[in-house]
mmCIF file of C-alpha atoms in Angstrom:
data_model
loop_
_atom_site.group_PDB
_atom_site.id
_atom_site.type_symbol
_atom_site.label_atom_id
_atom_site.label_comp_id
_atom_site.label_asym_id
_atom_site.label_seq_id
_atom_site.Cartn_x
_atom_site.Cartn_y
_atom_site.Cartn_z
ATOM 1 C CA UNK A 1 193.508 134.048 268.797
ATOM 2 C CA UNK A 2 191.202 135.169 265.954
ATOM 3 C CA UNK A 3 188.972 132.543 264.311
ATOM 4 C CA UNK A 4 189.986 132.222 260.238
ATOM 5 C CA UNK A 5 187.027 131.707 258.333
ATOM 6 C CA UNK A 6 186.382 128.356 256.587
ATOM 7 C CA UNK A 7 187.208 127.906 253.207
ATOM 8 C CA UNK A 8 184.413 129.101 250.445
ATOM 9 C CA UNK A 9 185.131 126.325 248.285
ATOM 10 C CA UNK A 10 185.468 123.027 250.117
ATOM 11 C CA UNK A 11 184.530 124.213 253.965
ATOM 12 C CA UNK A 12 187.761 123.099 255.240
ATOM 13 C CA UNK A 13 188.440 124.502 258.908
ATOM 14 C CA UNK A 14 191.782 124.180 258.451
ATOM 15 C CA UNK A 15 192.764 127.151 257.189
ATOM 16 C CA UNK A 16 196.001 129.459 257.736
ATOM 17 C CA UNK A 17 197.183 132.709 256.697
ATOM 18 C CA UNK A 18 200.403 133.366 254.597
ATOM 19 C CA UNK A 19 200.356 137.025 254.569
ATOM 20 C CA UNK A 20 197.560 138.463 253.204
ATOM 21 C CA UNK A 21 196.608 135.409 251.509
ATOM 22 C CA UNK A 22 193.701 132.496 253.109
ATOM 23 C CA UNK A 23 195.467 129.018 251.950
ATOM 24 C CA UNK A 24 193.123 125.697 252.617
ATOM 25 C CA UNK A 25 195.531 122.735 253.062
ATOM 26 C CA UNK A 26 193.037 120.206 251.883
ATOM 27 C CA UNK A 27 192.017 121.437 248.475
ATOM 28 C CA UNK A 28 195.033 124.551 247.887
ATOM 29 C CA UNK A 29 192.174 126.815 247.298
ATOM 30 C CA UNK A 30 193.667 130.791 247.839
ATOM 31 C CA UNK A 31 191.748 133.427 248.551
ATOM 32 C CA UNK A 32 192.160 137.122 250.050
ATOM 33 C CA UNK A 33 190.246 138.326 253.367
ATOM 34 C CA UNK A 34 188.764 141.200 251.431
ATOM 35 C CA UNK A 35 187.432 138.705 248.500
ATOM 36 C CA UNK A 36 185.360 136.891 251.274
ATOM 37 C CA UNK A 37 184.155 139.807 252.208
ATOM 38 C CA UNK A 38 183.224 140.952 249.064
ATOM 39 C CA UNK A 39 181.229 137.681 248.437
ATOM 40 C CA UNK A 40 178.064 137.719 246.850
ATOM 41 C CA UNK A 41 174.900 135.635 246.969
ATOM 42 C CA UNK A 42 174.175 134.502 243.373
ATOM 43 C CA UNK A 43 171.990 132.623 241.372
ATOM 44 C CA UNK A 44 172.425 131.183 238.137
ATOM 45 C CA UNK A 45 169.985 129.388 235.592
ATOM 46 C CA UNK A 46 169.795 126.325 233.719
ATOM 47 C CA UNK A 47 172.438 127.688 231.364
ATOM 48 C CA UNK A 48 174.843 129.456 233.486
ATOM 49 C CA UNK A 49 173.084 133.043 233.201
ATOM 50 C CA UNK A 50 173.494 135.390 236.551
ATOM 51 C CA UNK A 51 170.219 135.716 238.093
ATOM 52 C CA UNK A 52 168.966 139.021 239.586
ATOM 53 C CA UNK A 53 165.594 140.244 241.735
ATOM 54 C CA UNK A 54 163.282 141.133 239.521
ATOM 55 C CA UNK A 55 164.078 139.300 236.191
ATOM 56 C CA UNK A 56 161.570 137.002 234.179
ATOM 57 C CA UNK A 57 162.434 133.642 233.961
ATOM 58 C CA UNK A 58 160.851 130.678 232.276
ATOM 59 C CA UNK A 59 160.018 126.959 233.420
ATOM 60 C CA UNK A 60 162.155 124.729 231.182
ATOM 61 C CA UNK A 61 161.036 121.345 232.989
ATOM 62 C CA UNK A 62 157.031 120.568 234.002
ATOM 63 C CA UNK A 63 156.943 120.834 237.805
ATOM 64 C CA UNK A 64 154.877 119.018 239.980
ATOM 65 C CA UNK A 65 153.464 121.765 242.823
ATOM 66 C CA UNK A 66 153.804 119.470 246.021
ATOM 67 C CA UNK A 67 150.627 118.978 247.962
ATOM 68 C CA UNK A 68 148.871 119.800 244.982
ATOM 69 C CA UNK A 69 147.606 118.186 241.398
ATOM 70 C CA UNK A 70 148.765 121.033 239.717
ATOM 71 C CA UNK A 71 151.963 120.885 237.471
ATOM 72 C CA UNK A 72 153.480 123.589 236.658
ATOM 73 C CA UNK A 73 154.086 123.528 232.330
ATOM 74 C CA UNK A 74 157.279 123.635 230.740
ATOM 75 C CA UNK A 75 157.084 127.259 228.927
ATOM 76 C CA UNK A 76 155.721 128.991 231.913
ATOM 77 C CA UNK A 77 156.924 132.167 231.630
ATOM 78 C CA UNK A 78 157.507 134.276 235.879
ATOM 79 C CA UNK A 79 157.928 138.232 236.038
ATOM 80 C CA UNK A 80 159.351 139.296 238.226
ATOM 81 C CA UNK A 81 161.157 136.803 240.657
ATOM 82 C CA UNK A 82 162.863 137.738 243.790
ATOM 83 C CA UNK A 83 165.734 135.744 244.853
ATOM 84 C CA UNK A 84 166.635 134.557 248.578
ATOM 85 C CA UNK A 85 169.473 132.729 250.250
ATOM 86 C CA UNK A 86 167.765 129.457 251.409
ATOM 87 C CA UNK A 87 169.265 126.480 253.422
ATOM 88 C CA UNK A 88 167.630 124.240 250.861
ATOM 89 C CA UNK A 89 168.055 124.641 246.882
ATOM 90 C CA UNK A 90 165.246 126.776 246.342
ATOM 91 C CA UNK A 91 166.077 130.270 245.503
ATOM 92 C CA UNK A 92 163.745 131.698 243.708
ATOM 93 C CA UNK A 93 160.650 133.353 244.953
ATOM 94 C CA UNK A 94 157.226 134.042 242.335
ATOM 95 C CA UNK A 95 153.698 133.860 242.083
ATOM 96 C CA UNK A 96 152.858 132.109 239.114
ATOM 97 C CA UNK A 97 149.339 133.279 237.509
ATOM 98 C CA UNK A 98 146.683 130.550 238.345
ATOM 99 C CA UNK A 99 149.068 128.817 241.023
ATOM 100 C CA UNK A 100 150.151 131.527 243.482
ATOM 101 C CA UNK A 101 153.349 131.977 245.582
ATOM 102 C CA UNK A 102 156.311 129.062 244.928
ATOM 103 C CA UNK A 103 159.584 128.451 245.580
ATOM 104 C CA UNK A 104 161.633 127.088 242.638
ATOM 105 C CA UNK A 105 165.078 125.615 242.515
ATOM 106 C CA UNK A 106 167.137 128.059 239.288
ATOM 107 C CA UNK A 107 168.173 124.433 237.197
ATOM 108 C CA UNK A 108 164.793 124.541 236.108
ATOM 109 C CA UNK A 109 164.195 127.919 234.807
ATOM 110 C CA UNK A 110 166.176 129.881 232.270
ATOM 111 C CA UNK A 111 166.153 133.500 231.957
ATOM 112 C CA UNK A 112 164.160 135.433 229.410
#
């Protein structure tokens, strides 16, 4: 018996088929096999803009850099960010003039 895949928007294992359709029985979410496949990893900002590698974003809350005195300024503006899947909230990768290489979570930036 092949394992169905849990449900991308509540994470139910409970799952079933009903033809080509995935149906979760605890929230009614449908979905196709080929739309989970097709699933992207993205990021969006403050605002609700899509987030891609190598955008410019800027700091819209002052950050505190942890294990440091530094805070990072609201107005800070990042070139060129790269963005990674992390088990944690943090999905944006940068060095930030001054500071060097961070790890920010994207409510706090908004896209320029």
């Amino acid at each position: 018996m092949e394992q169905l895949p849990n449900c991308p928007k509540c994470n139910s294992e409970y799952t079933y088929e009903d033809g080509s359709l995935l149906i979760c029985p605890e929230c009614a979410h449908e979905w196709t096999a080929s739309a989970e496949e097709d699933a992207e990893f993205t990021v969006k900002d403050a605002n609700g803009a899509t987030l891609r590698s190598g955008d410019d974003v800027t700091i819209i809350k002052d950050l505190k850099v942890k294990g440091s005195s530094f805070v990072v300024k609201v107005g800070t503006k990042i070139k060129n960010i790269r963005l990674v899947e992390s088990a944690i909230d943090h999905n944006i990768d940068c060095k930030i003039p001054g500071v060097g290489a961070l790890k920010i979570t994207p409510m706090y930036v908004k896209k320029s």
